[in-house]
XYZ file of C-alpha atoms in Angstrom:
723
model
C -8.665 -30.333 -0.144
C -11.334 -33.006 -0.342
C -14.645 -31.524 -1.345
C -17.083 -31.399 1.532
C -20.508 -32.738 0.648
C -23.856 -31.978 2.194
C -25.483 -34.887 3.960
C -27.351 -37.412 1.827
C -30.735 -37.214 3.548
C -32.664 -34.245 4.864
C -35.516 -33.820 7.349
C -37.120 -31.293 4.984
C -37.192 -33.607 1.968
C -40.950 -34.170 2.216
C -41.537 -30.533 1.279
C -40.166 -30.927 -2.278
C -39.785 -34.654 -2.962
C -43.345 -35.201 -4.177
C -43.549 -32.264 -6.573
C -42.836 -32.162 -10.288
C -40.425 -29.386 -11.218
C -38.809 -28.425 -14.518
C -36.869 -25.612 -16.130
C -38.873 -23.018 -18.023
C -38.776 -23.975 -21.727
C -37.254 -20.662 -22.846
C -34.190 -21.022 -20.590
C -30.944 -21.174 -22.615
C -28.038 -23.372 -21.514
C -24.353 -22.646 -22.193
C -21.315 -24.788 -21.431
C -18.197 -23.317 -19.856
C -15.000 -24.687 -18.369
C -13.398 -23.381 -15.182
C -10.094 -24.905 -14.008
C -10.716 -27.876 -16.308
C -14.138 -28.551 -14.765
C -17.315 -28.414 -16.865
C -19.990 -25.956 -15.747
C -23.377 -25.174 -17.255
C -24.818 -21.642 -17.333
C -28.583 -21.135 -17.350
C -29.634 -17.892 -19.048
C -33.047 -16.269 -18.803
C -33.341 -14.397 -22.143
C -36.095 -12.111 -20.832
C -34.220 -10.755 -17.833
C -30.666 -11.500 -19.069
C -29.880 -13.148 -15.736
C -27.493 -16.107 -15.343
C -27.190 -19.074 -13.011
C -24.130 -21.367 -12.985
C -24.307 -25.086 -12.179
C -21.567 -27.614 -11.611
C -21.708 -30.949 -13.420
C -23.441 -32.923 -10.655
C -26.078 -30.246 -10.068
C -26.716 -29.869 -13.791
C -27.230 -33.617 -14.234
C -29.993 -33.387 -11.660
C -31.549 -30.218 -13.142
C -31.388 -31.591 -16.694
C -33.533 -34.599 -15.639
C -36.317 -32.451 -14.188
C -39.391 -32.828 -16.396
C -43.148 -32.782 -16.276
C -44.806 -35.840 -14.736
C -41.695 -36.918 -12.802
C -41.258 -35.977 -9.153
C -38.145 -34.560 -7.572
C -37.778 -37.793 -5.580
C -37.789 -39.907 -8.756
C -35.209 -37.649 -10.460
C -32.980 -37.816 -7.416
C -33.196 -41.619 -7.366
C -32.212 -41.676 -11.059
C -29.096 -39.609 -10.252
C -28.171 -41.990 -7.435
C -28.494 -45.003 -9.711
C -26.379 -43.451 -12.457
C -23.569 -41.992 -10.310
C -23.937 -42.007 -6.553
C -20.662 -40.083 -6.052
C -21.715 -37.185 -8.282
C -25.362 -37.080 -7.170
C -26.251 -34.121 -4.932
C -27.504 -34.716 -1.386
C -31.081 -33.924 -0.407
C -30.075 -30.722 1.392
C -28.189 -29.618 -1.712
C -31.227 -30.391 -3.892
C -33.503 -28.370 -1.611
C -31.121 -25.415 -1.717
C -30.720 -25.721 -5.484
C -34.463 -25.773 -6.155
C -34.939 -22.820 -3.819
C -32.333 -20.796 -5.688
C -33.800 -21.675 -9.074
C -37.243 -20.786 -7.746
C -36.101 -17.388 -6.510
C -34.351 -16.766 -9.843
C -37.668 -17.556 -11.625
C -36.023 -20.293 -13.732
C -38.371 -23.211 -12.937
C -42.083 -24.038 -13.002
C -43.832 -26.759 -11.043
C -47.096 -28.711 -11.149
C -48.629 -26.556 -8.433
C -51.839 -24.789 -9.653
C -50.897 -21.323 -8.360
C -47.449 -21.495 -9.924
C -48.324 -19.204 -12.877
C -49.354 -16.448 -10.529
C -46.243 -17.070 -8.447
C -44.047 -16.524 -11.507
C -45.365 -12.977 -11.792
C -45.193 -12.560 -8.035
C -41.548 -13.615 -8.021
C -40.891 -11.236 -10.921
C -42.559 -8.410 -9.022
C -40.529 -9.145 -5.875
C -37.316 -9.305 -7.889
C -38.065 -5.929 -9.486
C -38.854 -4.496 -6.057
C -35.527 -5.850 -4.816
C -33.722 -4.253 -7.762
C -35.343 -0.870 -7.112
C -34.570 -1.188 -3.419
C -30.961 -1.916 -4.301
C -30.876 1.147 -6.544
C -32.049 3.429 -3.799
C -29.727 1.835 -1.280
C -26.872 2.511 -3.679
C -27.985 6.133 -3.857
C -24.442 7.284 -4.572
C -24.584 5.852 -8.113
C -28.113 4.823 -9.185
C -28.632 3.476 -12.715
C -31.415 4.457 -15.132
C -32.100 2.666 -18.435
C -32.777 4.930 -21.432
C -32.841 2.795 -24.589
C -32.114 -0.550 -26.259
C -28.937 -0.171 -28.357
C -28.882 -3.778 -29.560
C -30.329 -3.217 -33.093
C -27.817 -0.595 -34.180
C -24.926 -2.354 -32.426
C -25.874 -5.524 -34.295
C -25.827 -3.682 -37.637
C -22.484 -2.093 -36.771
C -20.996 -5.401 -35.643
C -21.961 -7.079 -38.914
C -19.962 -4.455 -40.833
C -17.023 -3.942 -38.470
C -16.818 -7.263 -36.640
C -14.501 -9.174 -39.010
C -12.273 -6.097 -39.370
C -12.031 -5.433 -35.612
C -10.798 -8.909 -34.714
C -8.309 -8.895 -37.599
C -6.546 -5.791 -38.923
C -8.140 -3.682 -36.188
C -6.024 -5.355 -33.533
C -2.806 -4.581 -35.410
C -3.826 -0.943 -35.949
C -4.682 -0.649 -32.244
C -1.255 -1.957 -31.235
C 0.593 0.405 -33.597
C -1.387 3.481 -32.478
C -1.060 2.701 -28.755
C 2.715 2.120 -29.032
C 3.071 5.306 -31.068
C 1.066 7.221 -28.469
C 3.133 5.777 -25.598
C 6.375 6.747 -27.341
C 5.013 10.265 -27.939
C 4.008 10.590 -24.279
C 7.454 9.520 -23.048
C 9.161 11.919 -25.425
C 7.041 14.836 -24.178
C 6.836 13.826 -20.515
C 7.994 17.182 -19.208
C 5.345 19.088 -21.168
C 2.681 16.615 -20.036
C 3.554 17.142 -16.382
C 3.654 20.900 -16.851
C 0.177 20.878 -18.404
C -1.107 18.697 -15.574
C -0.444 21.540 -13.117
C -3.579 23.327 -14.330
C -5.760 20.256 -14.633
C -8.023 21.142 -11.699
C -8.147 24.886 -12.154
C -11.717 26.283 -11.989
C -11.572 27.223 -15.660
C -10.953 23.574 -16.590
C -13.794 22.037 -14.555
C -16.450 22.136 -17.266
C -14.124 20.876 -20.052
C -12.859 17.987 -17.935
C -16.430 16.956 -17.005
C -17.385 16.952 -20.685
C -14.287 14.911 -21.500
C -15.131 12.454 -18.716
C -18.593 11.835 -20.187
C -17.104 11.500 -23.698
C -14.399 9.017 -22.697
C -16.821 6.894 -20.664
C -19.216 6.845 -23.633
C -16.357 5.497 -25.767
C -15.557 3.030 -22.977
C -19.098 1.644 -22.824
C -19.346 1.611 -26.625
C -16.245 -0.601 -26.651
C -17.876 -3.080 -24.278
C -21.099 -3.150 -26.288
C -19.541 -3.436 -29.746
C -17.153 -6.256 -28.845
C -19.946 -8.109 -27.042
C -22.172 -7.816 -30.135
C -19.327 -8.899 -32.440
C -19.163 -12.189 -30.516
C -22.926 -12.727 -30.731
C -23.985 -11.366 -27.337
C -26.963 -9.094 -26.778
C -26.796 -5.550 -25.392
C -30.387 -4.817 -24.310
C -29.814 -1.745 -22.143
C -28.217 1.644 -22.519
C -28.529 4.190 -19.724
C -26.819 6.523 -17.323
C -25.329 6.309 -13.850
C -25.657 9.343 -11.578
C -22.526 9.774 -9.455
C -23.892 11.673 -6.466
C -20.680 11.493 -4.451
C -19.155 14.092 -6.786
C -20.065 17.752 -6.700
C -21.645 18.624 -8.989
C -23.138 15.144 -9.691
C -21.721 13.540 -12.836
C -23.836 11.586 -15.313
C -21.970 8.692 -16.936
C -23.262 6.253 -19.571
C -23.413 2.458 -19.254
C -24.282 -0.535 -21.452
C -25.537 -3.917 -20.247
C -23.210 -6.625 -21.590
C -24.123 -9.343 -19.084
C -24.980 -11.636 -21.997
C -21.215 -12.204 -22.340
C -21.375 -14.272 -19.135
C -22.847 -17.038 -21.240
C -19.953 -17.165 -23.737
C -18.295 -20.577 -23.752
C -14.890 -19.093 -24.610
C -12.982 -17.661 -21.688
C -10.996 -15.390 -24.018
C -14.136 -13.878 -25.488
C -15.395 -13.040 -22.007
C -12.020 -11.447 -21.242
C -12.170 -9.400 -24.448
C -15.632 -8.063 -23.590
C -14.565 -7.233 -20.026
C -11.501 -5.384 -21.306
C -13.199 -3.869 -24.355
C -13.849 -0.534 -22.678
C -10.217 -0.125 -21.638
C -9.076 -1.164 -25.132
C -11.118 1.614 -26.728
C -10.100 4.163 -24.061
C -6.383 3.470 -24.479
C -6.800 3.832 -28.248
C -8.548 7.186 -27.728
C -5.820 8.344 -25.325
C -3.078 7.365 -27.790
C -4.750 9.256 -30.650
C -5.199 12.307 -28.425
C -1.521 12.193 -27.438
C -0.318 11.963 -31.046
C -2.435 14.954 -32.137
C -1.636 16.897 -28.913
C 2.087 16.742 -29.646
C 1.544 18.423 -33.043
C -0.628 21.338 -31.864
C 0.342 24.706 -30.464
C -1.003 26.111 -27.230
C -4.732 26.662 -27.177
C -8.092 25.225 -26.180
C -7.749 22.255 -28.537
C -4.426 21.204 -27.024
C -5.897 21.526 -23.520
C -8.910 19.374 -24.380
C -6.678 16.683 -25.864
C -4.564 16.727 -22.692
C -7.765 16.273 -20.656
C -8.712 13.284 -22.818
C -5.299 11.681 -22.256
C -5.407 12.148 -18.491
C -9.012 11.055 -17.988
C -8.724 8.015 -20.279
C -5.606 6.688 -18.576
C -6.057 7.729 -14.938
C -9.667 6.563 -14.544
C -8.817 3.284 -16.245
C -5.803 2.618 -14.040
C -7.431 3.719 -10.779
C -10.957 2.359 -11.229
C -11.655 0.140 -14.221
C -8.662 -2.138 -13.805
C -9.045 -2.388 -10.008
C -10.340 -5.941 -9.222
C -11.503 -4.938 -5.720
C -14.289 -2.874 -7.286
C -16.951 -4.493 -9.420
C -15.696 -2.902 -12.597
C -13.799 -4.341 -15.559
C -10.839 -5.550 -13.503
C -13.108 -7.646 -11.292
C -14.576 -9.584 -14.219
C -11.178 -9.942 -15.882
C -9.687 -11.394 -12.692
C -12.716 -13.647 -12.177
C -12.438 -15.141 -15.669
C -8.633 -15.232 -15.649
C -8.571 -17.256 -12.413
C -11.605 -19.322 -13.429
C -13.463 -18.167 -10.305
C -17.025 -17.233 -11.319
C -19.072 -15.106 -8.887
C -15.820 -14.160 -7.176
C -17.254 -11.610 -4.754
C -20.228 -13.633 -3.514
C -18.137 -16.791 -3.256
C -15.457 -14.890 -1.329
C -18.112 -13.824 1.176
C -19.375 -17.412 1.314
C -15.807 -18.647 1.908
C -15.316 -16.284 4.838
C -18.670 -17.355 6.278
C -17.657 -20.996 5.855
C -14.393 -20.377 7.715
C -16.331 -18.639 10.480
C -18.854 -21.461 10.820
C -16.486 -24.397 10.421
C -13.328 -23.153 12.139
C -14.682 -20.852 14.830
C -18.157 -22.178 15.600
C -17.334 -25.822 14.712
C -20.729 -26.318 13.035
C -21.251 -29.741 11.423
C -22.226 -30.294 7.792
C -20.905 -26.960 6.539
C -20.280 -26.910 2.793
C -17.032 -25.409 1.523
C -17.722 -23.208 -1.538
C -14.109 -23.632 -2.693
C -12.958 -26.539 -4.828
C -9.427 -27.102 -3.640
C -6.918 -25.439 -1.354
C -5.661 -22.960 -3.965
C -9.155 -21.713 -4.721
C -9.928 -21.453 -1.001
C -6.897 -19.209 -0.511
C -7.854 -17.003 -3.448
C -11.398 -16.556 -2.164
C -10.363 -15.851 1.425
C -7.646 -13.362 0.480
C -9.917 -11.577 -1.984
C -12.722 -11.351 0.585
C -10.440 -9.764 3.197
C -8.829 -7.343 0.717
C -12.213 -6.283 -0.668
C -13.462 -5.574 2.870
C -10.395 -3.513 3.749
C -10.602 -1.635 0.476
C -14.236 -0.776 1.208
C -13.118 0.882 4.453
C -10.490 2.863 2.555
C -13.083 3.831 -0.051
C -15.479 5.067 2.654
C -12.780 7.344 4.055
C -11.774 8.563 0.585
C -15.367 9.392 -0.413
C -16.000 11.244 2.838
C -12.745 13.142 2.464
C -13.527 14.022 -1.156
C -17.029 15.366 -0.538
C -16.352 16.893 2.870
C -13.556 18.908 1.337
C -16.065 20.725 -0.878
C -19.255 20.849 1.181
C -18.906 20.465 4.928
C -22.554 19.633 5.767
C -23.154 17.227 2.907
C -19.900 15.423 3.582
C -20.907 14.487 7.093
C -24.460 13.594 6.147
C -22.835 11.278 3.614
C -20.572 9.923 6.354
C -23.581 9.107 8.522
C -25.446 7.398 5.663
C -22.413 5.355 4.624
C -21.792 4.361 8.225
C -25.357 3.062 8.473
C -25.288 1.253 5.108
C -21.802 -0.241 5.278
C -21.259 -0.690 9.025
C -24.473 -0.604 11.054
C -26.548 -2.699 8.635
C -23.925 -5.464 8.184
C -23.408 -5.581 11.955
C -27.168 -5.784 12.423
C -27.349 -8.577 9.871
C -24.622 -10.446 11.741
C -26.449 -10.039 15.034
C -29.599 -11.309 13.377
C -27.686 -14.361 12.207
C -26.475 -15.028 15.757
C -29.943 -14.557 17.247
C -32.166 -16.293 14.690
C -30.191 -18.610 12.374
C -31.478 -22.230 12.580
C -27.902 -23.402 11.975
C -27.069 -22.312 15.524
C -29.834 -24.322 17.171
C -28.469 -25.693 20.485
C -25.174 -23.904 19.747
C -26.313 -20.313 19.989
C -24.735 -19.530 23.373
C -21.366 -20.892 22.291
C -21.565 -19.025 18.981
C -22.316 -15.734 20.721
C -19.531 -16.295 23.258
C -16.960 -17.166 20.583
C -17.991 -14.250 18.386
C -17.843 -11.864 21.331
C -14.408 -13.149 22.256
C -13.136 -12.640 18.695
C -14.557 -9.096 18.592
C -12.986 -8.309 21.982
C -9.600 -9.622 20.863
C -9.842 -7.636 17.629
C -10.730 -4.405 19.444
C -7.972 -5.050 21.950
C -5.425 -5.519 19.201
C -6.330 -2.368 17.267
C -6.636 -0.223 20.408
C -3.801 -1.543 22.566
C -1.158 -3.248 20.387
C 1.480 -0.691 19.334
C 2.453 -0.757 15.673
C 5.146 1.121 13.737
C 4.179 4.632 12.749
C 5.817 6.984 10.297
C 5.103 9.573 7.643
C 6.842 10.593 4.447
C 7.646 13.952 2.948
C 9.122 14.904 -0.394
C 12.226 16.993 -0.660
C 15.464 17.639 -2.468
C 19.100 16.884 -1.614
C 21.329 19.958 -1.564
C 24.991 20.422 -0.772
C 25.464 22.036 2.625
C 28.046 24.448 1.197
C 27.083 26.024 -2.099
C 27.125 29.469 -3.704
C 25.066 30.745 -6.581
C 26.828 32.331 -9.543
C 25.247 35.586 -10.723
C 26.050 37.859 -13.608
C 27.672 41.133 -12.617
C 26.945 42.853 -15.943
C 24.785 42.408 -19.006
C 26.458 40.445 -21.756
C 26.318 37.684 -24.334
C 28.003 34.349 -23.575
C 30.866 33.926 -26.036
C 32.719 31.081 -24.330
C 32.011 28.518 -21.619
C 35.516 28.254 -20.213
C 34.744 25.612 -17.555
C 32.377 22.843 -18.609
C 29.370 22.239 -16.408
C 29.973 19.426 -13.922
C 33.723 19.968 -13.626
C 35.688 20.755 -10.471
C 36.857 24.369 -10.225
C 38.920 26.528 -7.874
C 37.936 29.820 -6.310
C 38.467 32.672 -8.782
C 38.684 30.367 -11.816
C 36.973 31.746 -14.935
C 33.714 29.935 -15.687
C 32.169 31.994 -18.481
C 33.374 34.713 -20.844
C 30.820 37.374 -21.761
C 30.876 40.043 -24.418
C 29.435 43.565 -24.162
C 30.343 46.010 -26.932
C 29.146 49.003 -24.939
C 31.658 48.330 -22.129
C 34.573 48.168 -24.562
C 33.461 51.377 -26.262
C 33.085 53.169 -22.940
C 36.601 52.097 -21.900
C 38.031 53.459 -25.160
C 36.085 56.711 -24.741
C 37.337 57.208 -21.180
C 40.963 56.447 -22.195
C 40.772 58.975 -25.058
C 39.222 61.550 -22.772
C 41.968 61.006 -20.167
C 44.680 61.516 -22.806
C 42.996 64.734 -23.976
C 42.602 66.063 -20.448
C 46.207 65.119 -19.590
C 47.538 67.140 -22.543
C 45.246 70.050 -21.643
C 46.417 69.965 -18.012
C 50.095 70.068 -19.060
C 49.483 73.111 -21.292
C 47.531 75.013 -18.639
C 50.303 74.568 -16.069
C 52.456 77.006 -18.146
C 49.806 79.185 -19.833
C 46.564 79.520 -17.816
C 47.024 78.621 -14.192
C 43.503 79.683 -13.166
C 41.708 77.064 -15.376
C 43.938 74.254 -14.118
C 41.760 73.112 -11.096
C 38.674 72.540 -13.299
C 40.667 70.442 -15.770
C 42.250 68.434 -12.964
C 38.802 67.757 -11.498
C 37.536 66.520 -14.884
C 40.604 64.341 -15.252
C 39.996 62.759 -11.850
C 36.350 62.049 -12.748
C 37.383 60.470 -16.058
C 39.895 58.237 -14.289
C 37.162 57.106 -11.859
C 34.852 56.431 -14.790
C 37.594 54.427 -16.523
C 38.145 52.409 -13.357
C 34.399 51.675 -13.187
C 34.199 50.513 -16.806
C 37.358 48.452 -16.448
C 35.756 46.687 -13.480
C 32.700 46.143 -15.642
C 34.961 44.657 -18.236
C 36.544 42.377 -15.643
C 32.993 41.281 -14.657
C 32.595 39.907 -18.175
C 34.795 37.083 -16.897
C 32.458 35.162 -14.566
C 34.564 33.512 -11.857
C 33.930 30.731 -9.333
C 33.001 32.084 -5.859
C 34.472 29.023 -4.103
C 36.162 25.677 -4.632
C 33.773 22.933 -5.726
C 31.748 21.542 -8.612
C 30.499 24.029 -11.179
C 26.960 23.383 -12.468
C 25.554 25.767 -15.072
C 21.864 26.448 -15.525
C 20.737 25.277 -18.965
C 24.322 24.611 -20.031
C 23.245 23.349 -23.451
C 21.652 26.705 -24.299
C 24.142 29.202 -22.843
C 26.169 29.784 -26.005
C 25.302 33.207 -27.465
C 22.632 33.816 -24.835
C 22.110 37.283 -23.359
C 22.558 37.254 -19.580
C 21.116 40.161 -17.612
C 22.918 41.588 -14.588
C 21.790 39.746 -11.438
C 20.592 36.687 -13.387
C 21.512 33.332 -11.860
C 23.911 31.451 -14.152
C 24.480 28.371 -12.035
C 26.135 27.357 -8.797
C 29.334 25.965 -7.330
C 28.883 23.420 -4.545
C 31.143 21.428 -2.281
C 30.369 17.674 -2.561
C 31.631 16.805 0.925
C 28.433 17.221 2.960
C 24.744 17.075 1.986
C 21.497 18.212 3.600
C 18.063 16.941 2.580
C 15.520 19.786 2.516
C 12.096 18.248 3.229
C 8.726 19.924 2.668
C 6.390 19.036 5.560
C 2.601 19.443 5.076
C 0.801 21.399 7.754
C -1.133 18.360 8.995
C 2.120 16.568 9.851
C 3.864 19.562 11.391
C 2.575 18.749 14.908
C 5.110 15.911 15.108
C 7.880 18.439 14.559
C 6.622 20.854 17.210
C 6.199 18.008 19.714
C 9.703 16.695 18.944
C 8.330 13.169 18.489
C 10.573 12.143 15.587
C 12.611 9.075 16.515
C 14.721 8.678 13.372
C 14.712 9.361 9.674
C 15.801 7.808 6.404
C 16.218 9.408 2.988
C 15.669 7.655 -0.341
C 16.377 9.363 -3.645
C 14.578 8.922 -6.943
C 16.468 6.749 -9.362
C 18.199 4.972 -6.484
C 15.273 4.123 -4.203
C 16.692 0.764 -3.115
C 19.328 2.581 -1.044
C 18.499 4.479 2.126
C 20.619 7.001 4.029
C 20.219 7.548 7.742
C 19.812 11.062 9.100
C 22.312 12.265 11.699
C 20.450 15.357 12.862
C 17.369 17.424 12.059
C 16.927 21.172 11.912
C 13.297 22.318 12.031
C 12.480 25.821 10.798
C 9.422 26.870 12.890
C 7.878 29.226 10.333
C 5.442 28.684 7.470
C 6.998 28.915 4.034
C 5.668 29.196 0.503
C 8.765 28.966 -1.709
C 9.914 25.436 -2.522
C 13.624 24.602 -2.300
C 13.510 23.223 -5.841
C 11.116 23.416 -8.787
C 11.472 19.628 -9.133
C 9.145 19.224 -6.134
C 6.244 21.063 -7.787
C 3.815 19.981 -10.459
C 5.611 21.934 -13.145
C 8.827 20.040 -12.414
C 7.147 16.621 -12.257
C 6.792 16.617 -8.458
C 3.786 15.992 -6.241
C 3.271 19.426 -4.653
C 0.681 21.780 -6.082
C 2.175 25.113 -7.116
C 0.754 28.462 -8.119
C 0.166 28.290 -11.896
C 0.910 32.020 -12.142
C 4.473 31.537 -10.877
C 6.762 31.173 -13.934
C 9.540 29.591 -11.839
C 7.239 26.899 -10.388
C 8.543 27.519 -6.870
C 5.529 29.080 -5.115
C 3.508 26.371 -3.355
C -0.295 26.588 -3.381
C -0.395 25.761 0.339
C 2.103 26.912 2.930
C 4.370 24.281 4.476
C 7.133 23.781 7.028
C 10.730 22.919 6.237
C 13.063 20.400 7.819
C 16.758 20.228 6.991
C 18.082 16.708 7.559
C 21.844 16.256 7.602
C 22.841 12.834 6.246
C 25.317 10.496 7.863
C 28.967 10.804 6.897
C 30.691 8.360 4.580
C 28.117 8.166 1.780
C 28.893 11.401 -0.046
C 30.279 9.626 -3.089
C 26.892 8.052 -3.850
C 24.855 11.245 -3.380
C 23.935 13.739 -6.063
C 23.286 17.426 -5.612
C 19.660 18.530 -6.299
C 18.386 14.937 -6.567
C 14.760 14.814 -5.388
C 13.411 12.054 -3.191
C 11.576 11.254 0.034
C 12.351 11.199 3.708
C 10.599 8.826 6.085
C 10.196 10.065 9.645
C 9.849 7.271 12.203
C 7.551 8.139 15.102
C 6.856 6.393 18.432
C 4.816 3.217 18.000
C 1.077 3.559 18.510
C -2.029 1.284 18.146
C -3.654 1.429 14.717
C -6.983 2.710 16.090
C -5.391 5.889 17.426
C -3.394 6.316 14.247
C -6.583 6.230 12.146
C -8.375 8.548 14.572
C -5.510 11.041 14.380
C -5.598 10.899 10.578
C -9.332 11.616 10.602
C -8.830 14.595 12.920
C -6.050 15.889 10.684
C -8.418 15.658 7.729
C -10.973 17.763 9.612
C -8.304 20.299 10.470
C -7.016 20.433 6.919
C -10.434 20.746 5.258
C -12.359 22.821 7.794
C -9.865 24.053 10.420
C -11.727 22.136 13.147
């Protein structure tokens, strides 16, 4: 894309052309390269603010000096390189920006007073911005630069050398430990948000974020940057409000090396991952207790917050600056907004002399895509914040909703209307601009409110054989032999396990001896004492019944298959020598010819089941998610349930459903749910596996996106407050 230039001459040139302007003498200048192009960064050491200039603009700014007017400097630039020289409109805009940033002084007598006035206005703007961002205001507490400097002098050479190797070894060791103890980690995560863990996890959050900010500050100081501010951020959108530390490392923006800027931006995550790895290594060696729980909290907080927030480039956290430097796109967010405005003005309004902030087609695409994604993510974030707070405090949540709606919707819309009504760019084109904008808004509203789009929802569940029988122990006994290996095909009545119970054998021997004694006694009484014979015969009959009972108990020591199918033992690796209590489940035998997916439906989605609005369904199983199986028929059980069909669906089994931590089996759900049994299509049985967990997607009638979002919001109200 050819770079679009502002026009050479301007009607407003007389306002600046005759003045003498120059940079303030204390301004520092750094050179940086973005996409092979040389840029210059102006740094104000007093405010730690930065201003980037491209080569042509810097050549003009570098020539500004006392006693020489702006007109003369501009003429010098034209004589040296007319192609690179900025146009008069560009010069006016550049001087205005430098003036507002308090980076220049001029030969005007009141300019000294204006410097302080501009400083005062900038501070007022900063305070106004703090109060507008009331959800997370910042407060400076101290200057950590002196002690960070002393620490960097001692640790700096070690950190960038052997420290990197130690970090890699510890993080890999921690990752290997986490994978080897994944089941225990997931089981511990079930109690992460219990009331008794709230205070410890808040303390851990503050600790890990302090380590995070310390990482930013130390690496920045090791590379020669300054860290003039240390303070706290109050996160008011959490209840109770959380206080998190921060350090000002904006001096790294002036680093000439791209890789040093990337290291500073990622320094917090580097330190947090190191902390998480150390916590995991120690956690694996400890027994149950408060220390093990705190280490688990450190692991979760250090990794989850980093992955969900810090590394996210759509938020202005570490990921944003990493992406900006990686793509060589400085000021990514503001330039993305400028790119969208340029597209609006040039493509929709057809305004002349619009300046494209992008330098090439590839950069234009990056900026436009980022601007749209950031806007959409902001809408998602609004909904998530409202949902989070409203779930705890009904009144505050909706006051927050109103404030966010004003700040993030009403005010931007008002600013856009002000642009349409008052912008000088739209002079003699205002009517057309308003008509085109109105048409675009009408088309957009029509699309989201009238155009049907696919609609569906997902639910977790487990695949079970339609025909299966549990195998229970009929008597107490120790497992002495596993006759049929788990996973093998068996026939009805085939012996699966052989148990041993010494008491049963002894009782059989006792009853046999007693029967022999009573038989001899009966034979003698038939010829000697006829009157005592009935009592002996009655005792003999009772002994024979007792022998029959104990023989049946002995037969029950051979655990047999209740049906033809596949025999699967519970904990087959640990059955040898184990004591099994009567009535205890030992496993199951299932028929692999037909499968049913048992889905757990949340209450907020159950209305689709009652209204019979499900069009079709598809099941995908974990470990084989690329394959989908169509559902032939559904069976909805219209009653609330609490017991999960499999422990694999709950937190203790690595699933997504919250379960009662007091339930040792991990089957009792924290919230009641509805169940759907989906019978899969025939012909795919050979690829299915009994008790494999997965997801089912229910396809619903198409509906415009506006009504889908509105329904989701109403479901949130119903779920949180039963409205």
